[in-house]
Amino acid sequence: MTSHNTSEEFAAIKSICRDIYEKKLKDYGTSWRIMRPASLTDQIFIKARRIRTLEQKGTEAAAVNEGIEPEFIGIVNYCAIALIQLQLGYGDPIPAEEALDLYDKMIDEATALMKNKNHDYDEAWREMRVSSFTDIILQKLMRTKEIEDHNGKTLISEGIDANYMDMINYAIFALIKIRFA
């Protein structure tokens, strides 16, 4: 049986995602600050649906020559942005350094959640299929849309932020399985 170091693998994937986020900050600045969280939810939904389509049809059927890995990275980064927007509200651009600090804060919070849940679930995710992560992310998106449609109010369920954090973690788990399988 292969030995895994979830913390190291998680850190490696987080580094890849952060590098892309930082490069896009240099290209576009924080133009995403104009987006409301619901619009970000829809953007994440588009990425998750594309992943599912590629899983069902195969990457060779793709009209755009990109596989599922960039889409999972996009989910991680858009979820971090959505968490930032939940905290700050949408508005004017912010300095890139502040955007990076906020990104790190959100990803670190998601990582802390993953470590706690991973301890309790004894790394059950390692036995899952990547396609199951896609389905769970799509389910989390449906939940998030429902909560958004109720102005963020829930009776008993976790809020929008918890769903974004879970999506970050499931996308990173998928990327670990893709990269380190």
PDB file of C-alpha atoms in Angstrom:
ATOM      1  CA  MET A   1       0.000   0.000   0.000  1.00  0.00           C
ATOM      2  CA  THR A   2       1.284   3.439  -0.950  1.00  0.00           C
ATOM      3  CA  SER A   3       1.936   5.905   1.827  1.00  0.00           C
ATOM      4  CA  HIS A   4       0.396   9.338   1.350  1.00  0.00           C
ATOM      5  CA  ASN A   5       1.131  12.633   2.992  1.00  0.00           C
ATOM      6  CA  THR A   6      -2.075  14.587   2.628  1.00  0.00           C
ATOM      7  CA  SER A   7      -0.602  17.782   4.085  1.00  0.00           C
ATOM      8  CA  GLU A   8       2.279  17.797   1.585  1.00  0.00           C
ATOM      9  CA  GLU A   9       0.030  16.948  -1.359  1.00  0.00           C
ATOM     10  CA  PHE A  10      -2.472  19.597  -0.297  1.00  0.00           C
ATOM     11  CA  ALA A  11       0.331  22.165   0.003  1.00  0.00           C
ATOM     12  CA  ALA A  12       1.630  21.294  -3.480  1.00  0.00           C
ATOM     13  CA  ILE A  13      -1.810  21.758  -5.067  1.00  0.00           C
ATOM     14  CA  LYS A  14      -2.444  24.963  -3.096  1.00  0.00           C
ATOM     15  CA  SER A  15       0.858  26.313  -4.422  1.00  0.00           C
ATOM     16  CA  ILE A  16      -0.163  25.574  -8.031  1.00  0.00           C
ATOM     17  CA  CYS A  17      -3.547  27.263  -7.517  1.00  0.00           C
ATOM     18  CA  ARG A  18      -2.003  30.276  -5.798  1.00  0.00           C
ATOM     19  CA  ASP A  19       0.570  30.695  -8.562  1.00  0.00           C
ATOM     20  CA  ILE A  20      -2.197  30.856 -11.172  1.00  0.00           C
ATOM     21  CA  TYR A  21      -4.233  33.240  -8.998  1.00  0.00           C
ATOM     22  CA  GLU A  22      -1.193  35.510  -8.617  1.00  0.00           C
ATOM     23  CA  LYS A  23      -0.451  35.495 -12.357  1.00  0.00           C
ATOM     24  CA  LYS A  24      -4.074  36.328 -13.163  1.00  0.00           C
ATOM     25  CA  LEU A  25      -3.887  39.191 -10.648  1.00  0.00           C
ATOM     26  CA  LYS A  26      -0.991  40.577 -12.686  1.00  0.00           C
ATOM     27  CA  ASP A  27      -2.965  40.179 -15.921  1.00  0.00           C
ATOM     28  CA  TYR A  28      -6.383  41.398 -14.745  1.00  0.00           C
ATOM     29  CA  GLY A  29      -5.888  43.045 -11.365  1.00  0.00           C
ATOM     30  CA  THR A  30      -8.815  42.573  -9.033  1.00  0.00           C
ATOM     31  CA  SER A  31     -11.459  43.114 -11.690  1.00  0.00           C
ATOM     32  CA  TRP A  32     -13.418  40.303 -10.000  1.00  0.00           C
ATOM     33  CA  ARG A  33     -14.225  42.721  -7.155  1.00  0.00           C
ATOM     34  CA  ILE A  34     -17.207  43.922  -9.206  1.00  0.00           C
ATOM     35  CA  MET A  35     -18.817  40.465  -9.019  1.00  0.00           C
ATOM     36  CA  ARG A  36     -21.489  39.604  -6.496  1.00  0.00           C
ATOM     37  CA  PRO A  37     -21.156  36.205  -4.783  1.00  0.00           C
ATOM     38  CA  ALA A  38     -24.111  34.785  -6.747  1.00  0.00           C
ATOM     39  CA  SER A  39     -22.319  35.595 -10.013  1.00  0.00           C
ATOM     40  CA  LEU A  40     -19.236  33.821  -8.708  1.00  0.00           C
ATOM     41  CA  THR A  41     -21.392  30.826  -7.812  1.00  0.00           C
ATOM     42  CA  ASP A  42     -22.560  30.754 -11.426  1.00  0.00           C
ATOM     43  CA  GLN A  43     -18.967  30.991 -12.675  1.00  0.00           C
ATOM     44  CA  ILE A  44     -18.000  28.023 -10.506  1.00  0.00           C
ATOM     45  CA  PHE A  45     -21.066  26.171 -11.798  1.00  0.00           C
ATOM     46  CA  ILE A  46     -19.885  26.682 -15.390  1.00  0.00           C
ATOM     47  CA  LYS A  47     -16.517  25.149 -14.523  1.00  0.00           C
ATOM     48  CA  ALA A  48     -18.057  22.176 -12.713  1.00  0.00           C
ATOM     49  CA  ARG A  49     -20.477  21.519 -15.591  1.00  0.00           C
ATOM     50  CA  ARG A  50     -17.576  21.583 -18.056  1.00  0.00           C
ATOM     51  CA  ILE A  51     -15.724  19.040 -15.925  1.00  0.00           C
ATOM     52  CA  ARG A  52     -18.767  16.762 -15.899  1.00  0.00           C
ATOM     53  CA  THR A  53     -19.176  17.112 -19.672  1.00  0.00           C
ATOM     54  CA  LEU A  54     -15.518  16.213 -20.223  1.00  0.00           C
ATOM     55  CA  GLU A  55     -15.817  13.260 -17.830  1.00  0.00           C
ATOM     56  CA  GLN A  56     -18.824  11.966 -19.761  1.00  0.00           C
ATOM     57  CA  LYS A  57     -17.675  12.694 -23.326  1.00  0.00           C
ATOM     58  CA  GLY A  58     -13.928  12.458 -22.858  1.00  0.00           C
ATOM     59  CA  THR A  59     -11.369  15.235 -23.178  1.00  0.00           C
ATOM     60  CA  GLU A  60     -10.790  14.379 -26.842  1.00  0.00           C
ATOM     61  CA  ALA A  61     -14.331  15.640 -27.549  1.00  0.00           C
ATOM     62  CA  ALA A  62     -13.529  19.058 -26.053  1.00  0.00           C
ATOM     63  CA  ALA A  63     -13.842  22.053 -28.354  1.00  0.00           C
ATOM     64  CA  VAL A  64     -11.376  23.952 -26.157  1.00  0.00           C
ATOM     65  CA  ASN A  65      -8.059  22.144 -25.793  1.00  0.00           C
ATOM     66  CA  GLU A  66      -7.948  22.099 -21.979  1.00  0.00           C
ATOM     67  CA  GLY A  67      -8.575  19.175 -19.678  1.00  0.00           C
ATOM     68  CA  ILE A  68     -10.318  19.061 -16.328  1.00  0.00           C
ATOM     69  CA  GLU A  69      -7.311  20.046 -14.234  1.00  0.00           C
ATOM     70  CA  PRO A  70      -7.477  23.777 -15.108  1.00  0.00           C
ATOM     71  CA  GLU A  71     -11.198  23.733 -14.330  1.00  0.00           C
ATOM     72  CA  PHE A  72     -10.636  22.289 -10.843  1.00  0.00           C
ATOM     73  CA  ILE A  73      -7.956  24.936 -10.277  1.00  0.00           C
ATOM     74  CA  GLY A  74     -10.482  27.536 -11.394  1.00  0.00           C
ATOM     75  CA  ILE A  75     -12.996  26.186  -8.884  1.00  0.00           C
ATOM     76  CA  VAL A  76     -10.452  26.519  -6.057  1.00  0.00           C
ATOM     77  CA  ASN A  77      -9.603  30.072  -7.062  1.00  0.00           C
ATOM     78  CA  TYR A  78     -13.152  31.264  -7.720  1.00  0.00           C
ATOM     79  CA  CYS A  79     -14.294  29.803  -4.384  1.00  0.00           C
ATOM     80  CA  ALA A  80     -11.513  31.726  -2.624  1.00  0.00           C
ATOM     81  CA  ILE A  81     -12.597  34.872  -4.467  1.00  0.00           C
ATOM     82  CA  ALA A  82     -16.227  34.224  -3.494  1.00  0.00           C
ATOM     83  CA  LEU A  83     -15.196  33.907   0.168  1.00  0.00           C
ATOM     84  CA  ILE A  84     -13.332  37.220  -0.127  1.00  0.00           C
ATOM     85  CA  GLN A  85     -16.428  38.816  -1.647  1.00  0.00           C
ATOM     86  CA  LEU A  86     -18.610  37.452   1.163  1.00  0.00           C
ATOM     87  CA  GLN A  87     -16.247  39.077   3.658  1.00  0.00           C
ATOM     88  CA  LEU A  88     -15.710  42.420   1.888  1.00  0.00           C
ATOM     89  CA  GLY A  89     -18.823  42.768  -0.214  1.00  0.00           C
ATOM     90  CA  TYR A  90     -18.446  43.536  -3.886  1.00  0.00           C
ATOM     91  CA  GLY A  91     -16.898  46.851  -4.759  1.00  0.00           C
ATOM     92  CA  ASP A  92     -13.883  48.664  -6.065  1.00  0.00           C
ATOM     93  CA  PRO A  93     -10.590  46.947  -6.891  1.00  0.00           C
ATOM     94  CA  ILE A  94      -8.140  46.350  -4.048  1.00  0.00           C
ATOM     95  CA  PRO A  95      -4.345  46.245  -4.159  1.00  0.00           C
ATOM     96  CA  ALA A  96      -2.901  42.956  -5.426  1.00  0.00           C
ATOM     97  CA  GLU A  97      -0.983  42.437  -2.174  1.00  0.00           C
ATOM     98  CA  GLU A  98      -4.210  42.652  -0.169  1.00  0.00           C
ATOM     99  CA  ALA A  99      -5.911  40.283  -2.619  1.00  0.00           C
ATOM    100  CA  LEU A 100      -3.079  37.766  -2.139  1.00  0.00           C
ATOM    101  CA  ASP A 101      -3.254  38.058   1.659  1.00  0.00           C
ATOM    102  CA  LEU A 102      -7.021  37.519   1.592  1.00  0.00           C
ATOM    103  CA  TYR A 103      -6.624  34.573  -0.787  1.00  0.00           C
ATOM    104  CA  ASP A 104      -4.103  32.949   1.568  1.00  0.00           C
ATOM    105  CA  LYS A 105      -6.435  33.535   4.523  1.00  0.00           C
ATOM    106  CA  MET A 106      -9.383  31.876   2.772  1.00  0.00           C
ATOM    107  CA  ILE A 107      -7.363  28.920   1.526  1.00  0.00           C
ATOM    108  CA  ASP A 108      -5.810  28.467   4.986  1.00  0.00           C
ATOM    109  CA  GLU A 109      -9.285  28.415   6.556  1.00  0.00           C
ATOM    110  CA  ALA A 110     -10.393  25.792   4.037  1.00  0.00           C
ATOM    111  CA  THR A 111      -7.248  23.754   4.763  1.00  0.00           C
ATOM    112  CA  ALA A 112      -7.924  23.840   8.510  1.00  0.00           C
ATOM    113  CA  LEU A 113     -11.448  22.578   7.829  1.00  0.00           C
ATOM    114  CA  MET A 114     -10.061  19.811   5.604  1.00  0.00           C
ATOM    115  CA  LYS A 115      -7.617  18.668   8.290  1.00  0.00           C
ATOM    116  CA  ASN A 116     -10.382  18.395  10.879  1.00  0.00           C
ATOM    117  CA  LYS A 117     -12.785  16.589   8.567  1.00  0.00           C
ATOM    118  CA  ASN A 118     -10.044  14.389   7.115  1.00  0.00           C
ATOM    119  CA  HIS A 119      -9.125  13.279  10.627  1.00  0.00           C
ATOM    120  CA  ASP A 120     -12.734  12.356  11.381  1.00  0.00           C
ATOM    121  CA  TYR A 121     -13.330  10.614   8.033  1.00  0.00           C
ATOM    122  CA  ASP A 122      -9.955   8.828   7.996  1.00  0.00           C
ATOM    123  CA  GLU A 123      -9.051   9.895   4.443  1.00  0.00           C
ATOM    124  CA  ALA A 124     -12.127   8.245   2.917  1.00  0.00           C
ATOM    125  CA  TRP A 125     -11.753  10.630  -0.042  1.00  0.00           C
ATOM    126  CA  ARG A 126      -8.786   8.588  -1.263  1.00  0.00           C
ATOM    127  CA  GLU A 127     -11.191   5.783  -2.181  1.00  0.00           C
ATOM    128  CA  MET A 128     -13.488   8.096  -4.140  1.00  0.00           C
ATOM    129  CA  ARG A 129     -13.546   8.685  -7.873  1.00  0.00           C
ATOM    130  CA  VAL A 130     -12.739  12.105  -9.334  1.00  0.00           C
ATOM    131  CA  SER A 131     -16.188  12.065 -10.949  1.00  0.00           C
ATOM    132  CA  SER A 132     -17.736  11.824  -7.465  1.00  0.00           C
ATOM    133  CA  PHE A 133     -15.931  15.010  -6.458  1.00  0.00           C
ATOM    134  CA  THR A 134     -17.440  16.670  -9.522  1.00  0.00           C
ATOM    135  CA  ASP A 135     -20.924  15.538  -8.516  1.00  0.00           C
ATOM    136  CA  ILE A 136     -20.454  16.676  -4.912  1.00  0.00           C
ATOM    137  CA  ILE A 137     -19.230  20.081  -6.092  1.00  0.00           C
ATOM    138  CA  LEU A 138     -22.293  20.372  -8.350  1.00  0.00           C
ATOM    139  CA  GLN A 139     -24.509  19.434  -5.386  1.00  0.00           C
ATOM    140  CA  LYS A 140     -22.789  22.058  -3.209  1.00  0.00           C
ATOM    141  CA  LEU A 141     -23.421  24.594  -5.974  1.00  0.00           C
ATOM    142  CA  MET A 142     -27.127  23.714  -6.058  1.00  0.00           C
ATOM    143  CA  ARG A 143     -27.243  24.147  -2.275  1.00  0.00           C
ATOM    144  CA  THR A 144     -25.412  27.463  -2.512  1.00  0.00           C
ATOM    145  CA  LYS A 145     -27.795  28.745  -5.186  1.00  0.00           C
ATOM    146  CA  GLU A 146     -30.770  27.759  -3.027  1.00  0.00           C
ATOM    147  CA  ILE A 147     -29.320  29.570  -0.007  1.00  0.00           C
ATOM    148  CA  GLU A 148     -28.544  32.619  -2.166  1.00  0.00           C
ATOM    149  CA  ASP A 149     -32.135  32.583  -3.404  1.00  0.00           C
ATOM    150  CA  HIS A 150     -33.196  32.726   0.264  1.00  0.00           C
ATOM    151  CA  ASN A 151     -30.961  35.764   0.893  1.00  0.00           C
ATOM    152  CA  GLY A 152     -28.388  33.660   2.719  1.00  0.00           C
ATOM    153  CA  LYS A 153     -30.795  32.439   5.382  1.00  0.00           C
ATOM    154  CA  THR A 154     -30.907  28.800   6.461  1.00  0.00           C
ATOM    155  CA  LEU A 155     -32.934  27.031   9.125  1.00  0.00           C
ATOM    156  CA  ILE A 156     -30.441  24.361  10.087  1.00  0.00           C
ATOM    157  CA  SER A 157     -27.838  24.066   7.351  1.00  0.00           C
ATOM    158  CA  GLU A 158     -24.361  25.494   7.017  1.00  0.00           C
ATOM    159  CA  GLY A 159     -24.109  28.762   5.171  1.00  0.00           C
ATOM    160  CA  ILE A 160     -22.739  29.782   1.820  1.00  0.00           C
ATOM    161  CA  ASP A 161     -19.190  30.153   3.141  1.00  0.00           C
ATOM    162  CA  ALA A 162     -19.089  26.530   4.343  1.00  0.00           C
ATOM    163  CA  ASN A 163     -20.170  25.337   0.905  1.00  0.00           C
ATOM    164  CA  TYR A 164     -17.428  27.354  -0.801  1.00  0.00           C
ATOM    165  CA  MET A 165     -14.846  25.916   1.614  1.00  0.00           C
ATOM    166  CA  ASP A 166     -16.068  22.379   0.970  1.00  0.00           C
ATOM    167  CA  MET A 167     -15.836  22.989  -2.788  1.00  0.00           C
ATOM    168  CA  ILE A 168     -12.246  24.188  -2.386  1.00  0.00           C
ATOM    169  CA  ASN A 169     -11.377  21.013  -0.543  1.00  0.00           C
ATOM    170  CA  TYR A 170     -13.157  18.656  -2.946  1.00  0.00           C
ATOM    171  CA  ALA A 171     -11.486  20.354  -5.914  1.00  0.00           C
ATOM    172  CA  ILE A 172      -8.087  20.011  -4.230  1.00  0.00           C
ATOM    173  CA  PHE A 173      -8.793  16.345  -3.471  1.00  0.00           C
ATOM    174  CA  ALA A 174      -9.602  15.833  -7.172  1.00  0.00           C
ATOM    175  CA  LEU A 175      -6.384  17.592  -8.178  1.00  0.00           C
ATOM    176  CA  ILE A 176      -4.389  15.428  -5.752  1.00  0.00           C
ATOM    177  CA  LYS A 177      -5.911  12.299  -7.282  1.00  0.00           C
ATOM    178  CA  ILE A 178      -5.171  13.563 -10.796  1.00  0.00           C
ATOM    179  CA  ARG A 179      -1.601  14.673 -10.022  1.00  0.00           C
ATOM    180  CA  PHE A 180      -0.455  12.050  -7.526  1.00  0.00           C
ATOM    181  CA  ALA A 181      -2.448   8.949  -8.508  1.00  0.00           C
TER     182      ALA A 181
END
